XYZ file of C-alpha atoms in Angstrom:
404
model
C -57.302 -43.356 31.741
C -55.721 -39.973 31.239
C -59.059 -38.721 30.035
C -61.436 -37.179 32.489
C -63.910 -35.378 30.262
C -67.419 -36.302 31.344
C -69.312 -35.045 28.301
C -66.814 -36.677 26.031
C -67.991 -39.999 27.377
C -64.481 -41.362 27.875
C -63.096 -41.283 31.378
C -60.028 -43.398 30.770
C -58.226 -41.820 33.320
C -43.576 -83.322 33.945
C -46.381 -84.589 31.953
C -47.461 -83.602 28.427
C -48.423 -79.955 28.153
C -51.948 -79.006 29.088
C -52.440 -77.125 25.833
C -51.608 -80.223 23.787
C -53.745 -82.703 25.717
C -56.984 -81.026 26.750
C -60.023 -80.757 24.499
C -60.165 -76.993 24.004
C -63.190 -74.845 23.355
C -62.913 -72.621 20.306
C -62.627 -69.538 22.483
C -59.589 -70.970 24.276
C -57.184 -70.691 21.347
C -54.775 -67.789 21.392
C -54.827 -65.297 18.475
C -52.623 -66.327 15.564
C -50.056 -63.630 16.199
C -49.533 -64.989 19.723
C -49.183 -68.551 18.482
C -46.262 -67.455 16.314
C -44.270 -66.649 19.452
C -42.472 -69.615 20.993
C -43.194 -70.527 24.599
C -39.499 -70.224 25.438
C -39.349 -66.628 24.181
C -42.412 -65.672 26.214
C -40.945 -67.260 29.337
C -37.679 -65.376 28.761
C -39.564 -62.084 28.358
C -41.384 -62.715 31.625
C -38.132 -63.477 33.436
C -36.798 -60.063 32.369
C -39.690 -58.070 33.850
C -38.338 -56.173 36.830
C -40.363 -54.882 39.792
C -39.206 -53.488 43.132
C -40.650 -54.852 46.375
C -43.129 -51.920 46.808
C -44.191 -52.326 43.165
C -44.735 -56.034 43.744
C -46.916 -55.208 46.757
C -49.070 -52.950 44.565
C -49.397 -55.692 41.962
C -50.341 -58.169 44.671
C -53.038 -55.807 45.967
C -54.466 -55.521 42.446
C -54.644 -59.275 41.770
C -58.230 -60.510 41.724
C -59.820 -57.058 41.542
C -62.533 -57.093 38.878
C -63.261 -54.433 36.299
C -59.981 -52.557 36.934
C -61.385 -51.434 40.269
C -65.038 -51.166 39.360
C -66.088 -54.007 41.667
C -63.346 -53.722 44.286
C -64.320 -54.139 47.918
C -63.583 -51.344 50.433
C -60.760 -53.449 51.867
C -59.231 -54.004 48.422
C -59.419 -50.277 47.668
C -57.655 -49.502 50.962
C -54.862 -51.956 50.167
C -54.369 -50.508 46.689
C -54.426 -46.903 47.907
C -51.912 -47.753 50.644
C -49.573 -49.386 48.095
C -50.012 -46.419 45.722
C -49.157 -43.937 48.460
C -46.011 -45.881 49.367
C -44.782 -45.691 45.774
C -45.707 -42.017 45.432
C -43.643 -41.280 48.551
C -40.600 -43.004 47.079
C -38.235 -41.682 44.487
C -39.229 -42.769 41.024
C -38.020 -41.163 37.820
C -37.579 -37.411 38.432
C -39.492 -35.140 36.033
C -41.296 -38.129 34.471
C -42.854 -36.154 31.598
C -39.325 -35.313 30.391
C -38.199 -38.941 30.489
C -38.231 -41.220 27.475
C -39.603 -43.950 29.800
C -43.049 -42.349 29.742
C -43.220 -42.738 25.964
C -45.063 -45.676 24.452
C -48.147 -47.801 25.045
C -49.417 -48.351 28.604
C -52.103 -50.821 29.692
C -54.643 -49.604 32.240
C -54.654 -51.997 35.211
C -56.678 -50.058 37.786
C -58.661 -46.847 38.151
C -60.704 -45.357 40.949
C -64.344 -44.538 40.238
C -65.431 -40.967 40.997
C -69.126 -40.113 40.790
C -68.518 -38.191 37.574
C -67.595 -41.344 35.622
C -69.222 -41.240 32.216
C -71.459 -43.938 30.671
C -68.722 -44.851 28.190
C -66.209 -45.334 31.000
C -68.609 -47.492 32.966
C -69.352 -49.543 29.838
C -65.822 -50.185 28.566
C -63.241 -49.609 31.287
C -65.047 -51.783 33.836
C -65.278 -54.802 31.509
C -62.321 -57.172 31.869
C -62.936 -58.689 28.435
C -61.864 -55.382 26.840
C -58.270 -54.229 27.117
C -57.670 -50.537 27.716
C -54.447 -48.761 26.748
C -52.956 -45.294 26.730
C -50.408 -44.164 24.169
C -48.096 -41.339 25.212
C -45.923 -39.697 22.568
C -44.574 -36.342 23.719
C -41.220 -36.107 21.921
C -42.630 -35.534 18.430
C -43.695 -32.606 16.266
C -47.295 -33.497 17.132
C -47.318 -34.484 20.853
C -50.328 -36.663 21.652
C -51.995 -38.742 24.339
C -54.444 -41.353 23.066
C -56.821 -43.652 24.931
C -57.642 -46.986 23.298
C -60.283 -49.585 24.049
C -59.368 -52.832 22.298
C -62.486 -54.978 21.952
C -60.655 -58.009 20.535
C -58.252 -58.919 17.735
C -61.234 -59.977 15.635
C -63.400 -56.887 16.227
C -61.067 -53.912 16.518
C -60.739 -50.860 18.735
C -61.891 -47.371 19.640
C -59.196 -44.690 19.787
C -59.687 -41.232 21.306
C -56.825 -38.800 20.627
C -55.774 -35.584 22.332
C -53.247 -32.869 21.537
C -50.771 -32.802 24.429
C -48.412 -30.257 25.948
C -46.229 -30.150 29.063
C -46.827 -27.789 31.958
C -43.945 -29.075 34.098
C -42.035 -32.252 34.912
C -45.182 -34.035 36.126
C -48.215 -32.533 34.395
C -49.479 -33.168 30.875
C -52.148 -30.840 29.498
C -54.416 -32.299 26.829
C -57.264 -31.337 24.519
C -59.260 -33.969 22.647
C -59.648 -33.378 18.953
C -60.547 -36.665 17.240
C -61.773 -40.208 17.802
C -62.717 -43.172 15.643
C -63.582 -46.865 15.652
C -61.180 -49.106 13.695
C -63.170 -52.256 12.991
C -61.595 -55.305 11.375
C -64.615 -56.014 9.192
C -64.654 -52.510 7.670
C -62.006 -51.077 5.306
C -62.441 -47.570 6.777
C -62.585 -45.914 10.183
C -65.925 -44.956 11.735
C -65.812 -41.503 13.388
C -66.792 -41.349 17.049
C -69.693 -38.843 17.002
C -68.480 -36.206 19.467
C -68.219 -32.482 18.440
C -64.924 -31.778 20.212
C -64.742 -28.142 19.054
C -68.149 -27.419 20.549
C -67.228 -28.911 23.921
C -64.796 -26.106 24.723
C -63.200 -26.583 28.136
C -65.029 -29.888 28.561
C -62.655 -31.398 25.999
C -59.616 -30.294 28.025
C -57.930 -31.751 31.067
C -54.632 -32.551 32.734
C -52.834 -35.614 34.051
C -50.125 -35.700 36.725
C -47.659 -38.584 36.787
C -47.019 -39.110 40.497
C -44.809 -42.182 40.085
C -42.840 -43.595 37.163
C -40.737 -46.668 37.906
C -37.077 -46.572 36.994
C -37.603 -49.762 34.998
C -40.309 -47.980 32.978
C -42.813 -50.738 33.781
C -45.233 -49.010 36.186
C -46.831 -45.581 36.146
C -49.229 -43.976 38.634
C -51.173 -40.911 37.513
C -53.851 -38.680 38.975
C -56.251 -36.725 36.769
C -58.097 -33.429 36.928
C -61.270 -35.120 38.256
C -59.408 -36.702 41.177
C -59.133 -40.149 39.640
C -56.131 -42.394 40.270
C -54.770 -44.587 37.475
C -52.311 -47.481 37.618
C -50.786 -48.389 34.267
C -48.149 -50.885 33.182
C -46.016 -51.498 30.135
C -44.955 -54.972 31.207
C -47.246 -57.128 33.328
C -45.916 -59.828 35.640
C -46.706 -63.527 34.992
C -49.677 -63.789 37.378
C -51.285 -60.779 35.715
C -50.749 -62.325 32.283
C -52.421 -65.533 33.431
C -55.436 -63.745 34.935
C -55.764 -61.624 31.792
C -55.880 -64.766 29.634
C -58.581 -66.249 31.885
C -60.664 -63.066 32.000
C -60.649 -62.761 28.195
C -60.926 -66.555 27.658
C -58.063 -66.360 25.188
C -55.300 -68.978 25.084
C -55.814 -70.003 28.709
C -54.348 -73.525 28.429
C -51.205 -72.134 26.796
C -50.940 -69.410 29.462
C -51.299 -71.972 32.275
C -48.567 -74.161 30.737
C -46.200 -71.193 30.400
C -46.928 -69.965 33.905
C -46.227 -73.363 35.478
C -43.052 -73.743 33.406
C -41.843 -70.320 34.519
C -42.706 -70.570 38.204
C -42.674 -74.198 39.339
C -40.129 -74.579 42.115
C -39.320 -70.850 42.057
C -38.986 -68.467 44.973
C -42.721 -67.752 45.115
C -43.750 -71.390 44.926
C -45.689 -72.532 47.998
C -45.562 -76.313 48.463
C -48.418 -76.402 50.987
C -52.166 -75.934 50.507
C -52.564 -72.520 52.128
C -55.585 -71.991 54.344
C -58.242 -69.644 53.052
C -61.207 -69.303 50.745
C -60.238 -70.076 47.159
C -62.523 -69.216 44.236
C -62.319 -71.491 41.188
C -61.756 -69.254 38.161
C -60.786 -71.795 35.489
C -60.782 -75.551 34.866
C -59.265 -77.492 31.967
C -62.539 -79.369 31.369
C -64.916 -76.439 31.482
C -65.705 -73.071 30.002
C -65.269 -71.381 33.385
C -64.956 -67.667 33.001
C -63.429 -65.400 35.604
C -66.534 -63.479 36.676
C -69.237 -64.704 36.793
C -68.741 -68.477 36.601
C -70.366 -70.296 33.690
C -70.026 -74.082 33.628
C -70.216 -76.650 30.861
C -68.276 -79.873 31.507
C -68.232 -83.437 30.292
C -69.602 -84.777 33.581
C -73.272 -85.672 33.947
C -74.765 -83.132 36.326
C -74.075 -79.972 38.247
C -74.139 -81.872 41.537
C -71.352 -84.173 40.350
C -69.400 -81.129 39.176
C -69.868 -79.563 42.602
C -68.853 -82.739 44.449
C -65.739 -83.097 42.290
C -64.623 -79.513 42.915
C -65.446 -78.337 39.390
C -67.552 -75.437 40.631
C -67.615 -72.654 43.173
C -65.405 -72.086 46.194
C -62.949 -74.309 48.022
C -62.305 -73.549 51.685
C -59.056 -74.946 53.077
C -58.370 -74.988 56.812
C -55.065 -75.546 58.603
C -56.488 -78.484 60.566
C -56.758 -80.617 57.416
C -60.417 -79.842 56.792
C -61.733 -78.875 53.350
C -65.115 -77.649 52.115
C -66.638 -77.193 48.648
C -69.307 -74.496 48.534
C -71.445 -73.756 45.464
C -74.233 -71.188 45.080
C -77.233 -72.753 43.331
C -80.400 -70.627 43.024
C -82.683 -68.573 45.267
C -80.248 -68.585 48.179
C -79.655 -72.352 48.056
C -76.105 -73.656 48.382
C -74.438 -77.026 47.894
C -71.941 -77.808 50.632
C -69.556 -80.735 50.928
C -67.028 -81.246 53.714
C -64.066 -83.566 53.941
C -60.398 -83.926 54.807
C -57.023 -83.790 53.069
C -53.727 -85.463 54.009
C -50.353 -84.799 52.417
C -49.161 -88.008 50.800
C -46.110 -86.788 48.877
C -44.066 -83.649 48.302
C -46.833 -81.736 46.481
C -49.664 -84.290 46.527
C -52.659 -84.648 48.831
C -55.242 -87.404 49.349
C -58.710 -85.848 49.569
C -61.848 -87.493 50.964
C -65.142 -85.579 50.667
C -68.015 -87.356 52.448
C -70.371 -84.884 54.145
C -72.703 -83.277 51.585
C -75.837 -81.178 52.026
C -78.124 -78.686 50.315
C -78.253 -75.561 52.486
C -81.022 -72.991 52.805
C -79.933 -70.402 55.327
C -79.355 -72.161 58.686
C -81.133 -75.320 57.508
C -79.666 -78.234 55.569
C -80.763 -81.414 53.842
C -78.075 -84.141 54.059
C -77.060 -86.041 50.912
C -75.386 -89.439 50.613
C -72.242 -88.741 48.587
C -68.575 -89.635 48.830
C -65.627 -88.641 46.665
C -61.959 -89.635 46.870
C -59.258 -88.160 44.650
C -55.755 -86.667 44.733
C -54.734 -83.036 44.457
C -51.291 -82.265 43.025
C -50.076 -78.731 43.705
C -48.473 -77.443 40.498
C -48.036 -73.862 41.692
C -49.085 -71.895 44.748
C -48.570 -68.519 46.389
C -50.713 -66.358 48.652
C -52.931 -65.233 45.754
C -53.064 -67.923 43.048
C -53.042 -71.709 43.135
C -52.824 -74.177 40.223
C -53.566 -77.844 40.904
C -54.204 -81.116 39.107
C -57.212 -82.744 40.735
C -60.230 -84.909 39.995
C -59.851 -86.922 36.779
C -56.526 -85.140 36.082
C -58.300 -81.845 35.423
C -56.279 -78.657 35.912
C -57.735 -76.034 38.276
C -56.830 -72.388 38.791
C -58.041 -70.882 42.074
C -57.851 -67.289 43.285
C -57.628 -66.629 47.020
C -60.456 -64.320 48.042
C -60.257 -64.667 51.838
C -57.209 -65.674 53.897
C -59.049 -65.807 57.249
C -60.444 -69.369 56.927
C -57.844 -71.043 59.094
C -59.761 -72.971 61.721
């Protein structure tokens, strides 16, 4: 995050609720400390998060990017860089290093990947299951910047600390001096085996804050190795939902809260938007964000595919719909059909043209499925529906060009 020391190894530069009705996997339950917070208080906290329009555009560009930028496509990187440049050209907090808004704990949302990225950075920062934070405390007798990789509430974290000083209103100078693992199953800290004193200048670096939002929620920084970092104190609701899915922690609860907060709101899209939509979570599966792993109560993978419980859904403006699932060795399952709006947010779906595809060749299959899709929430990035057998689906839009 703020750390760009290669040898150091850390380059951190209204129906019943879904949570109460679905049969949850063990991994789906939220940590105890989260369960102690009422849903209403969480919703109220989310309502109070404030972002300007340019900040919202940056957040939108970041949605769906894996590994905090590690696996971003060239087009995604261009969109993020464009949004970053817009914010950097605007007036944020002047002299951000002197502001109390820079103090506190920041979550790393995105980082670019220079060729000098260390093995530790590639291992931890690019894994969505781990959360990465930066603590900034400059207004103390011992000013420090610390980078933290939180493995999970059950396992613990790795914390790398640096002595900090200010060069000017934007630049923080730092020198790493200690690091340790804090593991829940051990009563003591385990030192991170790096001889900081022997590293000399390799343990030093600097970090410029090029944008600090006036709400104190977003920070953009650039480091001494040329890396760009996007950090947030408060994440917006869609980010919270995707984070729950990527860590497989309390997803059903997060979906319930998200729908409660957003249904019928300004962002709500009452139509099935055209595009390619990747299924990232289902209420009757152990779907993980990337890659997809499936285990449902239905009998076979082909039934799961035909019922929309796997893979990608392609929606076209002419009322055509396609399910597309990668199988093995280049084989794909494809099923085409139609959808017709039958009510305000409900659609009748008929899927009746199935085939196994191998390149340009296909083997037809006799299959037919009819079910309803109820749109619970939709915008240009995320869609939540109730579909086959009343299962809840969360889709992420990965391509908006499928409109014919």
